[in-house]
PDB file of C-alpha atoms in Angstrom:
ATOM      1  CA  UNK A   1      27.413 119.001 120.797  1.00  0.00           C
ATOM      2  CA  UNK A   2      30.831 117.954 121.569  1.00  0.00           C
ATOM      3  CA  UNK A   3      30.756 119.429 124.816  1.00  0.00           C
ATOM      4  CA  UNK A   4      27.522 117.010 125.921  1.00  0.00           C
ATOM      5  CA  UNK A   5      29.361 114.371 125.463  1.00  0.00           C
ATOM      6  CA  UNK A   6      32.250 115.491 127.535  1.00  0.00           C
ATOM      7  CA  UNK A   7      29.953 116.405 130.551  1.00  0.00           C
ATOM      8  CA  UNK A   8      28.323 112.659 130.067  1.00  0.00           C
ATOM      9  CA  UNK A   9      31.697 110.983 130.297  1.00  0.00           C
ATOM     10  CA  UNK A  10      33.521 112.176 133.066  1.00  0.00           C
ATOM     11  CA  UNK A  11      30.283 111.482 135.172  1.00  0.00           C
ATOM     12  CA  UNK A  12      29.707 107.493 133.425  1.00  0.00           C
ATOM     13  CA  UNK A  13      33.830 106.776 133.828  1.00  0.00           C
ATOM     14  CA  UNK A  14      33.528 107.854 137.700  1.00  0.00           C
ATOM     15  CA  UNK A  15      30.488 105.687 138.461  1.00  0.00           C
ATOM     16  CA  UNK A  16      32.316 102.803 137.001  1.00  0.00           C
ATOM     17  CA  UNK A  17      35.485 103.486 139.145  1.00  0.00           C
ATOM     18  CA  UNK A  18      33.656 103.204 142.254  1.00  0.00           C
ATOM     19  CA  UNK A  19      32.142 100.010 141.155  1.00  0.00           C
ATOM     20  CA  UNK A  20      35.279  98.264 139.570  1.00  0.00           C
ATOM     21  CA  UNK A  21      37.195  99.589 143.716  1.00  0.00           C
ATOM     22  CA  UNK A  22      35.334  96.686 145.703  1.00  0.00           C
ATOM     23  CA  UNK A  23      36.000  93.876 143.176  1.00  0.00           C
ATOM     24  CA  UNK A  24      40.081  95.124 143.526  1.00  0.00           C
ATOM     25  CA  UNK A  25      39.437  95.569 147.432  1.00  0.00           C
ATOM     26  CA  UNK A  26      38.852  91.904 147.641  1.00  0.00           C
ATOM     27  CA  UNK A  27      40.958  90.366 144.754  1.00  0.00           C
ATOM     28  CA  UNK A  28      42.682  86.836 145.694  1.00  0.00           C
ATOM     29  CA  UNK A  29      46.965  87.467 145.962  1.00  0.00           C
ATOM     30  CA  UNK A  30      48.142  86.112 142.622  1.00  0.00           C
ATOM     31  CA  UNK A  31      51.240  85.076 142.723  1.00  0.00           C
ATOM     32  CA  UNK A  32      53.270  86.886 140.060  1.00  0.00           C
ATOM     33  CA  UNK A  33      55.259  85.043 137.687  1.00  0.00           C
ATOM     34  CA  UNK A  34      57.936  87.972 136.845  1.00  0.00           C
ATOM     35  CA  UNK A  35      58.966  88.595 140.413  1.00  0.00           C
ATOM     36  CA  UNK A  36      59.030  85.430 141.487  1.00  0.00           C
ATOM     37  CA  UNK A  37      61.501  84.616 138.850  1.00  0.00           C
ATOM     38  CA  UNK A  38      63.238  87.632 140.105  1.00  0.00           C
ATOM     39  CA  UNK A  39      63.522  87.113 143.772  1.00  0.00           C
ATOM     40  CA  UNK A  40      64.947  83.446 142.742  1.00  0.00           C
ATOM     41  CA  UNK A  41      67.297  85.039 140.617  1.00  0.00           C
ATOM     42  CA  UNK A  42      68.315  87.482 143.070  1.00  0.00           C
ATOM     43  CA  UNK A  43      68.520  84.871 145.807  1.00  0.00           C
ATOM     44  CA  UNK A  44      71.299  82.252 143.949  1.00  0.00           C
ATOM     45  CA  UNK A  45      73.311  85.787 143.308  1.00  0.00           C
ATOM     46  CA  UNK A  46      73.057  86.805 146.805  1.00  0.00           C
ATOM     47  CA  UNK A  47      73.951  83.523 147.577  1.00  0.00           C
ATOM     48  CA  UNK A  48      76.678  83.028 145.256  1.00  0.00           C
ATOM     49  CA  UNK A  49      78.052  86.447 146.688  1.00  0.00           C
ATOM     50  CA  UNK A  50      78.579  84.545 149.775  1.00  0.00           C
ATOM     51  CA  UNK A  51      79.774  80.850 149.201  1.00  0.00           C
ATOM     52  CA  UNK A  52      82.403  81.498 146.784  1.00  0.00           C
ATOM     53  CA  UNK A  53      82.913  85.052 146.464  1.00  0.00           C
ATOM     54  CA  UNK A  54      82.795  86.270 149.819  1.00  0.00           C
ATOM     55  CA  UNK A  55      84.578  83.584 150.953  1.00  0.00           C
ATOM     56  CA  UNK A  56      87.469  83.525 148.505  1.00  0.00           C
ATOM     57  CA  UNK A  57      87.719  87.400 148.841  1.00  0.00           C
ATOM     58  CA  UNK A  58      88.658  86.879 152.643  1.00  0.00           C
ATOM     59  CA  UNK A  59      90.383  84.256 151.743  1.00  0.00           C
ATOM     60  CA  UNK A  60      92.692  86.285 149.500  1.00  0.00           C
ATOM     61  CA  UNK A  61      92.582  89.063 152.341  1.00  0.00           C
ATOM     62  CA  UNK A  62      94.493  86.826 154.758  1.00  0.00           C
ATOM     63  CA  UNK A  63      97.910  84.679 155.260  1.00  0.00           C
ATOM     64  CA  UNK A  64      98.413  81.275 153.531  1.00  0.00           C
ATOM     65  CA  UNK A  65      98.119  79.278 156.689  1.00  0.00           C
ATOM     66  CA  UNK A  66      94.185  80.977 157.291  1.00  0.00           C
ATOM     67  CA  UNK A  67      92.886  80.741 153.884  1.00  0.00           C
ATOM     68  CA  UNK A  68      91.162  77.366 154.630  1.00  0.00           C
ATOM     69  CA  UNK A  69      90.050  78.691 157.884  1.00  0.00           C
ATOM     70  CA  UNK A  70      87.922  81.925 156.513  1.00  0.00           C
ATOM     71  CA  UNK A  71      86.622  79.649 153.776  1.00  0.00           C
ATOM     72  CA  UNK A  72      85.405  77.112 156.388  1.00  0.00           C
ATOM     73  CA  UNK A  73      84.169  79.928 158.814  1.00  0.00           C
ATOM     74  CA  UNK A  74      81.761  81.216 155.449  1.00  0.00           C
ATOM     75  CA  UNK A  75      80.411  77.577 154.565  1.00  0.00           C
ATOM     76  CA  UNK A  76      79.807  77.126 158.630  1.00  0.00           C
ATOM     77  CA  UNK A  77      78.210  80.447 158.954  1.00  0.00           C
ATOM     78  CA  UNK A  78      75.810  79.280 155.885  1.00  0.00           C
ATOM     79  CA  UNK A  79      74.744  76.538 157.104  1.00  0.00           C
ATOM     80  CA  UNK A  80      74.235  77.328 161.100  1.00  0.00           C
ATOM     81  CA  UNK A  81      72.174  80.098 159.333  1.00  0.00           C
ATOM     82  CA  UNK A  82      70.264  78.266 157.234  1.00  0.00           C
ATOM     83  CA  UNK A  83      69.258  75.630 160.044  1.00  0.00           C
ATOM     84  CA  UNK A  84      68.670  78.591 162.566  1.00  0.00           C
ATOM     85  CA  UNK A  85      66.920  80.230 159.997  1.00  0.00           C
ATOM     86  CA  UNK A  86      64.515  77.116 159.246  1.00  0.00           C
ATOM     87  CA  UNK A  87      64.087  76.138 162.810  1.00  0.00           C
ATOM     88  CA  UNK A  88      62.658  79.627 164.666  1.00  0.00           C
ATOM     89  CA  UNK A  89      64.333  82.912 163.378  1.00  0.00           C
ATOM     90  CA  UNK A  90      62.246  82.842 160.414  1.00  0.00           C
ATOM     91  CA  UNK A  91      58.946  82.750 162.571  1.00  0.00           C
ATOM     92  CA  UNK A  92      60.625  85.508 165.127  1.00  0.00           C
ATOM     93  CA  UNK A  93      61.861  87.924 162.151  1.00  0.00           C
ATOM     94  CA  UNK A  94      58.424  87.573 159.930  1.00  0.00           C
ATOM     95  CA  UNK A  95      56.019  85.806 162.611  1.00  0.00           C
ATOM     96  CA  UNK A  96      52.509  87.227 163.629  1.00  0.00           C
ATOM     97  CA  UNK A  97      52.507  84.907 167.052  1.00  0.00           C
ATOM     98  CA  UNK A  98      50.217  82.602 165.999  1.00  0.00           C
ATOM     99  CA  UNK A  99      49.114  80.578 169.216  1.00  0.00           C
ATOM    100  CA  UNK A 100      51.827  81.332 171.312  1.00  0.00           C
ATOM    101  CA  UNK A 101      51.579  84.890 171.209  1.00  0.00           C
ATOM    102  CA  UNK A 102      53.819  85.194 174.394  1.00  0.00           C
ATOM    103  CA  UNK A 103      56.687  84.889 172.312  1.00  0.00           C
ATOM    104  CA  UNK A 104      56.260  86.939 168.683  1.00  0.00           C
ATOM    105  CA  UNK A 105      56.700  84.473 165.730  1.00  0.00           C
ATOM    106  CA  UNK A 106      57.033  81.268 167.718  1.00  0.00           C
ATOM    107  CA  UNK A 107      53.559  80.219 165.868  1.00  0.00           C
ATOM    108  CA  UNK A 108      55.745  80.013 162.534  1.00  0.00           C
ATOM    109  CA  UNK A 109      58.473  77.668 164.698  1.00  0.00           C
ATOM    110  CA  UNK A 110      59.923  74.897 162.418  1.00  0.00           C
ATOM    111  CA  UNK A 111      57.994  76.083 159.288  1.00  0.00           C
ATOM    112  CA  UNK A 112      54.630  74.682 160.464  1.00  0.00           C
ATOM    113  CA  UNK A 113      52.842  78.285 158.879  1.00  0.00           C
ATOM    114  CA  UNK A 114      54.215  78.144 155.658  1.00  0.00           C
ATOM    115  CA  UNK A 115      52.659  75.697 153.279  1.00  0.00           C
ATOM    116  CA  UNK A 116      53.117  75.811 149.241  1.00  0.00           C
ATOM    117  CA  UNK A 117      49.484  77.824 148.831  1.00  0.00           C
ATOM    118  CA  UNK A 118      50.891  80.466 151.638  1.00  0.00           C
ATOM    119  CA  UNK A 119      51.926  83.904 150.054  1.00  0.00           C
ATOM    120  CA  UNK A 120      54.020  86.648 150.789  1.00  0.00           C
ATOM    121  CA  UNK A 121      52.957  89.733 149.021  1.00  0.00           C
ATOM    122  CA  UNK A 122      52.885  88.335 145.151  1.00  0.00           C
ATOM    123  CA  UNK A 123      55.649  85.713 145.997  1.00  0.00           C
ATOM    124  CA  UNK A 124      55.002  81.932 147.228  1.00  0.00           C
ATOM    125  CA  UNK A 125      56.268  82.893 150.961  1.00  0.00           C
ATOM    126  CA  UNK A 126      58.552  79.735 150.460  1.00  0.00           C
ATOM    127  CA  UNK A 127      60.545  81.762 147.720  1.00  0.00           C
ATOM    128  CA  UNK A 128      59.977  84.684 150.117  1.00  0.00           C
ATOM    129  CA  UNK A 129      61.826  82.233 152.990  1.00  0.00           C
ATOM    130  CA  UNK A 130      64.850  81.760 150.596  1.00  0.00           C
ATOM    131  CA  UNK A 131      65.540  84.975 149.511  1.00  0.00           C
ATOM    132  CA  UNK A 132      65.199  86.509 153.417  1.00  0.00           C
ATOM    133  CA  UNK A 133      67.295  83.345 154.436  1.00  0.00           C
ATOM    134  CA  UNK A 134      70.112  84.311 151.758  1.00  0.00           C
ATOM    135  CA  UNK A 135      69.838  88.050 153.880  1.00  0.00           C
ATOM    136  CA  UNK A 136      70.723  86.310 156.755  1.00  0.00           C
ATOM    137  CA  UNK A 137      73.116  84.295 155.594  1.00  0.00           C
ATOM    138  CA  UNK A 138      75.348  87.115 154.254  1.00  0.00           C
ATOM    139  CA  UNK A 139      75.232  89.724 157.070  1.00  0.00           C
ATOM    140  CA  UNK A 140      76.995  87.607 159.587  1.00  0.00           C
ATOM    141  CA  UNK A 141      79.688  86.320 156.951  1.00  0.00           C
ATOM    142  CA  UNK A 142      80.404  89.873 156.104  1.00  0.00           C
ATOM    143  CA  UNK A 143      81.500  90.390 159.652  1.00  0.00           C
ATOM    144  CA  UNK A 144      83.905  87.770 159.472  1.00  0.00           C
ATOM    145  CA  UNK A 145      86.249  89.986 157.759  1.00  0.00           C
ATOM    146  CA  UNK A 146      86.562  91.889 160.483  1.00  0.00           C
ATOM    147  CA  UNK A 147      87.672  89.633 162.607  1.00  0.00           C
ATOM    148  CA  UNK A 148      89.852  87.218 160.198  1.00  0.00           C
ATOM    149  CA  UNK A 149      92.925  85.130 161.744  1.00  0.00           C
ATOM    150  CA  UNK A 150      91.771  86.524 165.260  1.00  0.00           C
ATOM    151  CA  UNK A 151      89.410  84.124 166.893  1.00  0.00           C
ATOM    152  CA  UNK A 152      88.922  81.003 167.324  1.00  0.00           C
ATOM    153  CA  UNK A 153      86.088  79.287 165.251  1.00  0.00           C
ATOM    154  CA  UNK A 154      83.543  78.228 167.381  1.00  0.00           C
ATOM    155  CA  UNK A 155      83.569  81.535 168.931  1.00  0.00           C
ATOM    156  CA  UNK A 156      82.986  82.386 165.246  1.00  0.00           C
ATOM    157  CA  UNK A 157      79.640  80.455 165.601  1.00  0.00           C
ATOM    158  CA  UNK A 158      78.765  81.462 168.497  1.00  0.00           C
ATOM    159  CA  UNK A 159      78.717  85.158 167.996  1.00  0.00           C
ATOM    160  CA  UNK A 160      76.975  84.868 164.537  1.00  0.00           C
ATOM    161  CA  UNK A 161      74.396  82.803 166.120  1.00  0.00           C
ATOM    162  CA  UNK A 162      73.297  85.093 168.776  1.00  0.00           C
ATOM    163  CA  UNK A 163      73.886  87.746 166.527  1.00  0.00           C
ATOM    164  CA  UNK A 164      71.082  86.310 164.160  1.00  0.00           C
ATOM    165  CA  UNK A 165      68.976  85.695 167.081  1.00  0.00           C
ATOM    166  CA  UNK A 166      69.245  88.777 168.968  1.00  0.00           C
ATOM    167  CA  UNK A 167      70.207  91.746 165.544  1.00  0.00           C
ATOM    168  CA  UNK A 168      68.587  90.112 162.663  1.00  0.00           C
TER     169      UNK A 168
END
């Protein structure tokens, strides 16, 4: 008797596997509470890492008449970023082409893809945005340790720009 029921249920649970597949083939992206409030997390310590500690670490690395120098070359670096990032590396690291598909990503050019109902996985792509903009933000200021007290700063600006543009 007990074996019936066995060779009934495996049969029944399989048939209603390969109905319940089509409703999670097309299933609206929910944005997910938990790793949003992750990535946001993750994105003020990434940031944090930069700004202050970063920043005061090559400051601390260097002679007394450079400290304010390396601290202003991190805060520059941040923000260049952040307004390169905003303006068209964002659409050229992350972009599909959109209309102008000569150029990859320039359809995502000054933000104009990314609306609050646009998502990124499980994440609202703006948090998405952040969290890839903190990324960017860091890699270049991390280079500026090897070169401390050796150039001059816009040439500090200038390389990390084209290095977003051209490495990131």
């Amino acid at each position: 008797m007990r074996m019936k029921k066995i060779k009934y249920i495996t049969p029944i649970c399989f048939l209603m596997m390969l109905f319940a597949l089509p409703q999670l083939a097309f299933a609206q992206d929910m944005v997910d509470g938990a790793n949003t409030a992750w990535i946001l997390t993750s994105t003020a310590l990434v940031l944090f890492m930069t700004l202050p500690g970063l920043a005061l670490f090559y400051g601390g690395l260097v002679r007394n008449k450079n400290v304010l120098s390396v601290l202003m070359q991190c805060f520059a670096i941040a923000c260049m970023v952040s307004i390169l990032w905003m303006i068209f590396v964002y659409g050229l690291a992350f972009g599909d082409g959109g209309s102008m598909n000569k150029l990859v990503g320039m359809g995502m050019i000054f933000m104009s893809g990314i609306g609050l109902d646009s998502t990124s996985g499980d994440l609202p792509e703006t948090v998405f945005f952040m969290f890839q903009m903190t990324f960017a933000i860091i890699t270049p200021a991390l280079i500026v340790g090897g070169f401390a007290e050796r150039m001059k700063f816009s040439a500090v600006l200038w390389f990390s720009a084209i290095w977003l543009v051209v490495v990131y």
